[in-house]
Structure formats: C-alpha cells, structure tokens
XYZ file of C-alpha atoms in Angstrom:
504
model
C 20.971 100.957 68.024
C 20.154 104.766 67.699
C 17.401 106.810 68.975
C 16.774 107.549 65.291
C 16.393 105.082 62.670
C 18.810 105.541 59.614
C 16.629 104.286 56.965
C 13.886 106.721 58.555
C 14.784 109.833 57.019
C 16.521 110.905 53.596
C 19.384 112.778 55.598
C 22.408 110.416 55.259
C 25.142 110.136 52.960
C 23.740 107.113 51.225
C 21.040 108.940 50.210
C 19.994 110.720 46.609
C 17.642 113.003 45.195
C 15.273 110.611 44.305
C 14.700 109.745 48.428
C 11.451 110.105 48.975
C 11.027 111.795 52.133
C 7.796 112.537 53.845
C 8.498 116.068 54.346
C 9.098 116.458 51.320
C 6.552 114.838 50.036
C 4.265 116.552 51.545
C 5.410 120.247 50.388
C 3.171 122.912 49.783
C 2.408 124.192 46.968
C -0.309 126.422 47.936
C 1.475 130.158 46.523
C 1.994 128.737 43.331
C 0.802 131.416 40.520
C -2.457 129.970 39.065
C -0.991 131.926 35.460
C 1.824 129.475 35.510
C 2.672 127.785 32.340
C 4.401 124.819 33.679
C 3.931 120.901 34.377
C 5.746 118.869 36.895
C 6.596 115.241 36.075
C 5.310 112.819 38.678
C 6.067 109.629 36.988
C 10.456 110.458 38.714
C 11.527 107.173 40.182
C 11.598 107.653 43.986
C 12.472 105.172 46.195
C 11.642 105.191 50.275
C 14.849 105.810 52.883
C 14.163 102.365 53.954
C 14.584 101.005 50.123
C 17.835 103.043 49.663
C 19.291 102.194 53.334
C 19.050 98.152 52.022
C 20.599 99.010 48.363
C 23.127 102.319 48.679
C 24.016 101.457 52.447
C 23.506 97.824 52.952
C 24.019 95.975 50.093
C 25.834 98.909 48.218
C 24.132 96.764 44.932
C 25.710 97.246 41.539
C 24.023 97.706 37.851
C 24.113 93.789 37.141
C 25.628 90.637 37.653
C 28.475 91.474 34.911
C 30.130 93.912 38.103
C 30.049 92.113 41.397
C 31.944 94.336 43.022
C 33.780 93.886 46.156
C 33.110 92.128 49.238
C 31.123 94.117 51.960
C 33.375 93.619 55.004
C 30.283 94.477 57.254
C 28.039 91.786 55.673
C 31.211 89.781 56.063
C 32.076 89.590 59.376
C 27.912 89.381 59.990
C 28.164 86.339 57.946
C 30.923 84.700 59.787
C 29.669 85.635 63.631
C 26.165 83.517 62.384
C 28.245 80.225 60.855
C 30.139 80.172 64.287
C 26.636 80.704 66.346
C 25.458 77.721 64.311
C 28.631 76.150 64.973
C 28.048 76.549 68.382
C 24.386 75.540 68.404
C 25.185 72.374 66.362
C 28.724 71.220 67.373
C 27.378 68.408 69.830
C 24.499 67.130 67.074
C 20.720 67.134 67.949
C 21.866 66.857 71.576
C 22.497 70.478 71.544
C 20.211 71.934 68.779
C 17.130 70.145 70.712
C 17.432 72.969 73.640
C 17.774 75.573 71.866
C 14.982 75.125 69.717
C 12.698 75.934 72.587
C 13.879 79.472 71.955
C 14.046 79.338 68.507
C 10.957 78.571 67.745
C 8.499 79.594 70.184
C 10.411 83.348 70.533
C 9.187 84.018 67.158
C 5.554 83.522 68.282
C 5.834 85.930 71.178
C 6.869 88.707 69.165
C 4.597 88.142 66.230
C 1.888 88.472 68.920
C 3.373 91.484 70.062
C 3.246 93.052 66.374
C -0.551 91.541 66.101
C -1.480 93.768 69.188
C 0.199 96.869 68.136
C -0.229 96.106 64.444
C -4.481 95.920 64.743
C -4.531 99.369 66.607
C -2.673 101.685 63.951
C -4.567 103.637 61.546
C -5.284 101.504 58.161
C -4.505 98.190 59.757
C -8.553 97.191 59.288
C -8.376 97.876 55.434
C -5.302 95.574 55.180
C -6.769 92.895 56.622
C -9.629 93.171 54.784
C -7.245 92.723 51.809
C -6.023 89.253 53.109
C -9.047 87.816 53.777
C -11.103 88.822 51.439
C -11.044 86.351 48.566
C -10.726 87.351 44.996
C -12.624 84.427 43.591
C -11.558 85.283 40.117
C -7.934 84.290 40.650
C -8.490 80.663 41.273
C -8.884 80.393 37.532
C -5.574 81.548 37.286
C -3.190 78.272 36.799
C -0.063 80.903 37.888
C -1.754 80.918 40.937
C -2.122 77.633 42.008
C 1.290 76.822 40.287
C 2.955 79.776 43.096
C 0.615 78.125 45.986
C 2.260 74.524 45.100
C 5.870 76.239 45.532
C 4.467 78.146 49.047
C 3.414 74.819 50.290
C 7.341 72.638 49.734
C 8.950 76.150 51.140
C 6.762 76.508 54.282
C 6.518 72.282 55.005
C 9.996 71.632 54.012
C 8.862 68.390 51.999
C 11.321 67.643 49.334
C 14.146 69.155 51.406
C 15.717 66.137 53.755
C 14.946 68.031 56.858
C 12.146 66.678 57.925
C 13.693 63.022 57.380
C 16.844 63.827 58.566
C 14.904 65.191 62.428
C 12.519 62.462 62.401
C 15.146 59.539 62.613
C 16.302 60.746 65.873
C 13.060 60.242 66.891
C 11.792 57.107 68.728
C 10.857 54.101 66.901
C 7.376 53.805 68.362
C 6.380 57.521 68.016
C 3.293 57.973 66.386
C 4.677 59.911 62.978
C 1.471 59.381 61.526
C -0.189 62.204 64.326
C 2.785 64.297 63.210
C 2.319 63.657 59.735
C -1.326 65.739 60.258
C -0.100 67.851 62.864
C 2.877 69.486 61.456
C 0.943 70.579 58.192
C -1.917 72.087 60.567
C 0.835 74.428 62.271
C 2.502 75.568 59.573
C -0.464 76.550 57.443
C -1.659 78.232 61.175
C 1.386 80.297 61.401
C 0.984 81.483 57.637
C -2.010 82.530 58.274
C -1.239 84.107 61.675
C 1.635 85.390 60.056
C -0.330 86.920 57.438
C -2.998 89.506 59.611
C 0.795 90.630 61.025
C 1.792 91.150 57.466
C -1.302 93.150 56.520
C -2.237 95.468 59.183
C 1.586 96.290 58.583
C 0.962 96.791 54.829
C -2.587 98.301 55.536
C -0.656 101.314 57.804
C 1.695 102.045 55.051
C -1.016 102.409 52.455
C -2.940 104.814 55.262
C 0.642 107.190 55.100
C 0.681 107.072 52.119
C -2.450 107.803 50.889
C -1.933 104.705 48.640
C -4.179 101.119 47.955
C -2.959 98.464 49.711
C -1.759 96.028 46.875
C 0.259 99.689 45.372
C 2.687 99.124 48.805
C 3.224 95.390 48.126
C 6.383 93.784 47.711
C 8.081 90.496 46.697
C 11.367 88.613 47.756
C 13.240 90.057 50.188
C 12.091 93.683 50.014
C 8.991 92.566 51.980
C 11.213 91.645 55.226
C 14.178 94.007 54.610
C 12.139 97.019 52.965
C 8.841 97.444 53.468
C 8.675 95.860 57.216
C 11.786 98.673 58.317
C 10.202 101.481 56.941
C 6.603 100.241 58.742
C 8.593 100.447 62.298
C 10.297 103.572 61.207
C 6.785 104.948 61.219
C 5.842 103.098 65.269
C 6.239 104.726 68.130
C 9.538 104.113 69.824
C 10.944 102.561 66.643
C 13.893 101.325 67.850
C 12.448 98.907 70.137
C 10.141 97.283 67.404
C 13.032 96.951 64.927
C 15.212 95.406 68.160
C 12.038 92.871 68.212
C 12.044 92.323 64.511
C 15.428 91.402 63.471
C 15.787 89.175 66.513
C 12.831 87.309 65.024
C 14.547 87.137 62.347
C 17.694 85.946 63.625
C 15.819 83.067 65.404
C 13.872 82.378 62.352
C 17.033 82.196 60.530
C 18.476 80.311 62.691
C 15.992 77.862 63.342
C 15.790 77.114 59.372
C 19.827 76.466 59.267
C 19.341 73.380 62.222
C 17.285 71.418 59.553
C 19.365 71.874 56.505
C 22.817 71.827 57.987
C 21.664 68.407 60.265
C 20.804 66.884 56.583
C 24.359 67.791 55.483
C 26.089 66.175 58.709
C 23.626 63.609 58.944
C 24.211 62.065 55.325
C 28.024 62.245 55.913
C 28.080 60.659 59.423
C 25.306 58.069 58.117
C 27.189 57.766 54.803
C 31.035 56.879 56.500
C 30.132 55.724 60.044
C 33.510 53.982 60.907
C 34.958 57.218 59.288
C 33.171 60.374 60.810
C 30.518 59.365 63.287
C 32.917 59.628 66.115
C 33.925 63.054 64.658
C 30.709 65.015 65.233
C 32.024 68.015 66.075
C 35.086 68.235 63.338
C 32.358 67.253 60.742
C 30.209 69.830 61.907
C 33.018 72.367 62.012
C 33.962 71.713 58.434
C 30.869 71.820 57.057
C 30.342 75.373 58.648
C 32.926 76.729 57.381
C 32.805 75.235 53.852
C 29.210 77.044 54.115
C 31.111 80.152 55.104
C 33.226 80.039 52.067
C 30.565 79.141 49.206
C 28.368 82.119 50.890
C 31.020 84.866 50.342
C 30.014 85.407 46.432
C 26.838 86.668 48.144
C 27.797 89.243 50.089
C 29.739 90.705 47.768
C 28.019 93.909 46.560
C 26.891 92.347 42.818
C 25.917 88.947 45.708
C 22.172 89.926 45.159
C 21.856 89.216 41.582
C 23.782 85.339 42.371
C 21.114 84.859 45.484
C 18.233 85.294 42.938
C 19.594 83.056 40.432
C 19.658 80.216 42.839
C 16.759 81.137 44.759
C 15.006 80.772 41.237
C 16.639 77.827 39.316
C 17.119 75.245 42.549
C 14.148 76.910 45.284
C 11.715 75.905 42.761
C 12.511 72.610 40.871
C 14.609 70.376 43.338
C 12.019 69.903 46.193
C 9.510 69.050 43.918
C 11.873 66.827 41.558
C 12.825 64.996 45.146
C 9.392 64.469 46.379
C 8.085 63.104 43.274
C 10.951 60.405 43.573
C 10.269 59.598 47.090
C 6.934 58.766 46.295
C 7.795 56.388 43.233
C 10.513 54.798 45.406
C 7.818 54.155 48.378
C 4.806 53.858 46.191
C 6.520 51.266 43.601
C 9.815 50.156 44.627
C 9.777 49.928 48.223
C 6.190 48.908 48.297
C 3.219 50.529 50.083
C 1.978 46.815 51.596
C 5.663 46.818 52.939
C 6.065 50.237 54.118
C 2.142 50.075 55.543
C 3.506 47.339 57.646
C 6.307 49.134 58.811
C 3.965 51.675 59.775
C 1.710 49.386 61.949
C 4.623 48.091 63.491
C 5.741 52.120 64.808
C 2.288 53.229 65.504
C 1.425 49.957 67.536
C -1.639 48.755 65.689
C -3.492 47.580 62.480
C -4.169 50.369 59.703
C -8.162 50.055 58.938
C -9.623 48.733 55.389
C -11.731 51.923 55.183
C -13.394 54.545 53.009
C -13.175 55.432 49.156
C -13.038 58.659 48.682
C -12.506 61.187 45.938
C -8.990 62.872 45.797
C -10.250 66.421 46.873
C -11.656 65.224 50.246
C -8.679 63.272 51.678
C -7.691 66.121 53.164
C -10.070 67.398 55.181
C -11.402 63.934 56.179
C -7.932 62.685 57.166
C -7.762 65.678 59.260
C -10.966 64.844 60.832
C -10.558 61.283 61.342
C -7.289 62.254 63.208
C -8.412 64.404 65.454
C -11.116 61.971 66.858
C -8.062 59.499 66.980
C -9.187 56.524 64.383
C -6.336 54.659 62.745
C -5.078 54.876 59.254
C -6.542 53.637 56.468
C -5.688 52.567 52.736
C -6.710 56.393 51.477
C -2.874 56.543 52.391
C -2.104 53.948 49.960
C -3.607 55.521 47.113
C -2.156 58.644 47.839
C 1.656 57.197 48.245
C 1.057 55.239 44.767
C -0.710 57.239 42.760
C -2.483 60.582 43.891
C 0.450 62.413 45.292
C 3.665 61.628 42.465
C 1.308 62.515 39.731
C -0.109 65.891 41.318
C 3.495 67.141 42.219
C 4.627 65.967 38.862
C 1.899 68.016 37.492
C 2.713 71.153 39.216
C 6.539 70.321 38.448
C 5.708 70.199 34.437
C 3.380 73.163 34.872
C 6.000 74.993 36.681
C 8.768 74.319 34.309
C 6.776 75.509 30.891
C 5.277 78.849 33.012
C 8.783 79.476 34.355
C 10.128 83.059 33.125
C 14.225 84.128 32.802
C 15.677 84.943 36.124
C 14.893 88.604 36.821
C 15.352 91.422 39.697
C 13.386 94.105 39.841
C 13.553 95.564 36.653
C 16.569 93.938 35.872
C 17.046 91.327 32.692
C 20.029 88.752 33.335
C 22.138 87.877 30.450
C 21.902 84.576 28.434
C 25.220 82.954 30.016
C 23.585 83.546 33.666
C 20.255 81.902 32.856
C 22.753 78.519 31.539
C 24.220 79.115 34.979
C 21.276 79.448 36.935
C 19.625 75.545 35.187
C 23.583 74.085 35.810
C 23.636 75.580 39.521
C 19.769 73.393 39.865
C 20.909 70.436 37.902
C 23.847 69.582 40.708
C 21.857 69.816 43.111
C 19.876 67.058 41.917
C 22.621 65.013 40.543
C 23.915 62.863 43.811
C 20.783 61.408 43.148
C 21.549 59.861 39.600
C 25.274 59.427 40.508
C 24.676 56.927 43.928
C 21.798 55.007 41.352
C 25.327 54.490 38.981
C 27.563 54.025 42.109
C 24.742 51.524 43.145
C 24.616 49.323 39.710
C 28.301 49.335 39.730
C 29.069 48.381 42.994
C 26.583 45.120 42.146
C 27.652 42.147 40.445
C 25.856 40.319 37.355
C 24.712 41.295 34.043
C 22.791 45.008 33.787
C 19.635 43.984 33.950
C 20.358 41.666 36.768
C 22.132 44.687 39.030
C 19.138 47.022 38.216
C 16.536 44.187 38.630
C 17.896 43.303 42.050
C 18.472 46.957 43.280
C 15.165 47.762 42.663
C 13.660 45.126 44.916
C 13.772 45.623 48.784
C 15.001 43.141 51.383
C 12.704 40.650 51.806
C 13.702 39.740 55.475
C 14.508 42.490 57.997
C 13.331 43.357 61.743
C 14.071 46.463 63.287
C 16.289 46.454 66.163
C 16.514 49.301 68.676
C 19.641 50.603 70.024
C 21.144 53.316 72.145
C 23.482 55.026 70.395
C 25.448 57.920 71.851
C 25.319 59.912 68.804
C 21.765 59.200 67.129
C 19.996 58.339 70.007
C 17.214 55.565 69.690
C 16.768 54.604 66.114
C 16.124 51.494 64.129
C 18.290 49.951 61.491
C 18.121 46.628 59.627
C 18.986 42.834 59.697
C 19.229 40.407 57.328
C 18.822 37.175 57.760
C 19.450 34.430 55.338
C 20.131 35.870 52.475
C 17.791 34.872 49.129
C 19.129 34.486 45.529
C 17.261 37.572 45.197
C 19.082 39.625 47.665
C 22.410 38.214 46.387
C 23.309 40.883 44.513
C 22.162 43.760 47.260
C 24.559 41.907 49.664
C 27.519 42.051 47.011
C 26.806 46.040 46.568
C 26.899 46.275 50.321
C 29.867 43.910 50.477
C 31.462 46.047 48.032
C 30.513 49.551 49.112
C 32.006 49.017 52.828
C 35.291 47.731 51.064
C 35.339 51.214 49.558
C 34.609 52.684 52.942
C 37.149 51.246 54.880
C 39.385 52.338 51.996
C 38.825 55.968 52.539
C-alpha cells in the first residue's frame, strides 16, 4: 500500500548485489577505452527485485530443507486472519459458503478482464500471444507432455479430489448432473484458456523490457504468480492499483478453492458420526480450521518452501489419480453401471438412449455436441465408466510414476531421507481408503471370503427418499427393505458399525 512498489526497485535492505536493476542494467558503457585488455563475465547470477522481495523479504528462504529456520511472524498472523475468514465463510455449512461464492467466483472474472484490456495494449503483448497459440506440433510426440496435461486436467476439474462429490450432494435430487457433468469441464478448460492470453501478453511485455524471447521469462510453480506477475505490474502504470487488483484475485481464488476441500473434510465427519457431530456444524467446522492452522505452520516457517514442494510433488500428483481410478472400478464393476445408469434415469427424469458406437477419441467432442442440442444419454457412458476411463487414468498414473524425477526446487537437490518423506507424506493420504475396506471386512460377520464376497455386492433393494434436512438440505439416502441372504452380512457391518458409533 505505497505509492512505490518494494519489489520494484533494488533499493531496500533485502536487497544484494546481484539485484538486477533496470538502471543498472542499462549502464553505459560508451567511454570505455577501445585498448582495454579486459572481459566482463555476464554469465553472474542476477535475480529481479521482484524475485528477491518473495525470497530475502517474504519468505526470508534458507539453503535447504536441513535449516528450516524460524517461523515468519508476518506470514503467521497472514495465515491465521485467512483460517478465521474461512471460518467465518464456512461456520454455518453450504448455507453460508453458497452466498459468498457469488463473489468468489465471478470477482475473479472481472479483474482478469480488466488485465485482458490493459494486458493486449502494452508493448510485446502481440508476440506473447502468439507464443500461446501457436502450436508446436513437435511436442505432442513428447509422452512428458501429455503425462503434465493429464495432471493439468485433475488440478483444474478437481476430479479425484472429493470436492466435487462432496458440493453436488447438497444439490437436488432431480437436478440434471448429467448437463453439469458437460458443462463444468467446458468452463474450466474456457477459463484456462482465457486465463492463458492474460498470462501471455503479461509474459510477452516482460520479454519486450527485457529485450528477451518469450519462453527465456517463463516460470514454473509459484514464481509465475508471486514473481514474474509482481514484477509485470511493477512495470504498469499506476502499479499499485493493478497489484491491489491482483492479490485480491488471488485472495478470492484462494479462497474459493478452500470451500471445496475444507466442505469434504466437514462433510465426511458430519456424514461419518451423524448422531455425534451433525448438530455441531459450527464446532466441527471450528476445529477443523484450526487443526488446518496448526499442520500449516511448518510452512511458513522460513525453510516452509522446501516442505510445500515435497507435498505439492509426492500427494498433488498421485492421489487424485489413484482415487479416480478407484471410483471408476467401484462404479464400473462393483456398484454396477446397469444399476448406477438407472439411478441416473431416475435423477434426470427419463430413459438413457441405446445409441451410437463410437471410437474412444470422439466421445468427447460428440458428447459435447449431443448435449448441447439436448438429446439424452446414451451407453457411450457405459463404456467409458467400465472400461475407457480406469484404464486411461491408470495409464497416465503408471506413466507418471516411472517418468517421475526426485523432488527438486530450483536448483536445489533434496536429500535421500526427504524423498522417503515426501512417498510416506502421499501414501497417508491414500490410506483411509485401505483402512475403512479392513474396518469394513471386520465389522462383517462370516468366513473371509464370505465378508469380502458380500461387501462387494450392492443392495439389491433401495428407493431414494427425499427429505428436508436443516443441515444438508434436500438429498437422498437409502432404504432397505427385506433384507436378502445376500445382504445379510452388509446389514451385520451396518448393525455393527452404528454400535461403534453410539460408543464414541
């Protein structure tokens, strides 16, 4: 909140000789003697004010992960006032979050337009784009490539997370989730692209200052949004105004991303011990935030960098994809697609279609187009919940496992004992997964092969039934009705698991 910008210029205290300023950088050395016997080494490491504002002033980083350092009181106390403004914009469920979502989400918009219309008019911005949309056919042989597109496409969806399960139960029973299923996909690859002529008239002005190509100014990880973005405003016209406009985008961005995950936390827990905590919403809620607030204070400490990059890379990468590929076998061959296509018809309101056999690499786009001109769902679905879909994201999940390199930042190697870490850190978060399937066969009564024979069938008699319920609004559970030898042992683990509720 200066007139200045501090990571503008290389005239603070954080700064070193290795700043790269632009008057400097720009020096003349026009009265130099032509007889000279001297050379001048341009290969120094300099760094931008912008890049040495985020790691001498913000993050105050160390050498490695061996020396974390202290905690950073200022990160600190910014990483307590957002837990209690999520507190605050989650403490009375999706009753509360709903509202404020309207900001949330469509704020971000406004101001990436704003950047678009400023962005296209500086000097350079036409060359950047011309970067982004000009293909490079020559990479799509690359299997790295398509590998890092698979990962792009579970961060910006969300599949594999529980968010996007967790949001659609509060949802209606009759709303049409098959639209949505088309929709939601359409947006978000939109907004990347949207996103991305931002991004590159941005990166397309800094190569014009610089005097640089465009893919010499490009970044990865966070120095994109908290390096190279900061030093582009520091170059606009009443900076401080754009970087005002960009950091509340990224607050609401931020912000926005928390509802999702932290309403899968609370969610499982209220959904898990109803008699328990479902009429404790807002003490559940409350603990939760602030058991976040504790587990995040190893990362602001100043060595916190080096941890967020070990579990950005070990559980980002392998957990949404390990998830997804279990949904899908669950659905596809547990659960049943003939079942869960009925339980489809019965939401949408009418009978999925018989139609077309088509080849893997046009279900896309013609399941696009058959939505838009609004004809029903057909078996293509079935195919793709059975067989199509587990196999391709196990395929990218093996390919991404055997191409995977050691953790790394920057130009910084981790040692051996933080890569174990890293694989134990993205092995728990895949383990409640194995331990409820033992919890399950335990719980169950009969030989082995009885519990897991019966567990792996679904009820064969269940209607939904809608209710109003104060705290998860319309939704649809199940009913059984006269229970089959089959189901015997599912009604024993569900005898038995609410006798360990009501003991807790």
């Amino acid at each position: 909140m200066t007139s200045i910008l501090p990571w503008s210029h290389c005239n603070n205290e954080w700064n070193t000789d290795n700043c790269l300023d632009n008057s400097r950088h720009n020096a003349s050395f026009s009265n130099v003697s032509k007889e000279a016997n001297w050379s001048m080494n341009t290969n120094l490491t300099k760094m931008t004010p912008s890049e040495e504002y985020w790691k001498y002033n913000v993050l105050q980083i160390t050498s490695g992960i061996e020396d974390l350092g202290g905690i950073r009181l200022e990160l600190l106390a910014c990483l307590f006032a957002a837990w209690v403004l999520v507190f605050l914009c989650l403490f009375n469920g999706i009753k509360s979050s709903g509202k404020i979502v309207y900001v949330t989400v469509t704020f971000p918009y406004i101001v990436l337009i704003i950047f678009l219309v400023r962005a296209v008019t500086l000097p350079g911005a036409i060359e950047g784009i011309k970067f982004f949309i000009i293909p490079k056919w020559h990479n799509l042989l690359s299997t790295k490539v398509w590998g890092e597109a698979a990962v792009q496409i579970f961060f910006s969806s969300g599949a594999g997370w529980g968010a996007i399960l967790t949001m659609a139960s509060f949802n209606k029973f009759h709303h049409n989730m098959y639209r949505d299923a088309i929709i939601v996909p359409a947006i978000n690859s939109g907004t990347s692209i949207f996103a991305g002529f931002v991004t590159f008239s941005i990166l397309g002005f800094m190569a014009h200052e610089k005097g640089m190509a465009v893919e010499d100014v490009l970044t990865q990880g966070p120095g994109l949004v908290f390096m190279a973005y900061p030093e582009a405003i520091s170059r606009l016209p009443v900076s401080p105004l754009w970087a005002i406009l960009f950091f509340l985008m990224m607050l609401t961005i931020a912000i926005d991303t928390q509802f999702g995950t932290f309403e899968t936390i609370t969610s499982a827990l209220t959904d898990e011990f109803p008699k328990l905590l479902r009429k404790k919403k807002m003490l559940v809620t409350a603990g939760v935030c602030f058991l976040g607030f504790l587990l995040d204070i190893p990362l602001i400490m100043q060595g916190g960098m080096y941890i967020l990059q070990i579990v950005d890379w070990y559980c980002g990468l392998f957990t949404p994809m390990l998830v997804a590929v279990i949904e899908c076998i669950v659905i596809g061959w547990i659960y049943g697609t003939e079942q869960f296509y009925k339980d489809i018809e019965m939401m949408i309101g009418y009978t999925p279609c018989t139609g077309w056999k088509i080849c893997w690499k046009f279900i896309t786009p013609v399941v696009i187009l058959v939505t838009m001109i609004g004809y029903k769902p057909c078996t293509v679905w079935k195919i793709c919940w059975k067989f199509i879909t587990p196999v391709v994201i196990l395929v990218m999940l093996v390919f991404n496992m055997t191409q995977l390199q050691p953790v790394s930042y920057n130009h910084y190697q981790y040692p051996s004992y933080a890569i174990v870490i890293g694989w134990v850190i993205g092995m728990v978060s895949v383990a409640p997964i194995p331990l409820y399937m033992i919890k399950a066969i335990a719980c169950a009564e009969g030989s082995l092969q009885q519990r897991i024979g019966c567990l792996l069938r679904p009820i064969s008699e269940w209607e939904p039934v809608l209710r109003n319920e104060k705290n998860r609004m319309e939704t649809c559970t199940l009913t059984y009705f006269k229970p089959t030898e089959v189901d015997k042992c599912e009604l024993n683990s569900t005898k038995n698991t609410d006798e360990i509720q009501n003991i807790l």
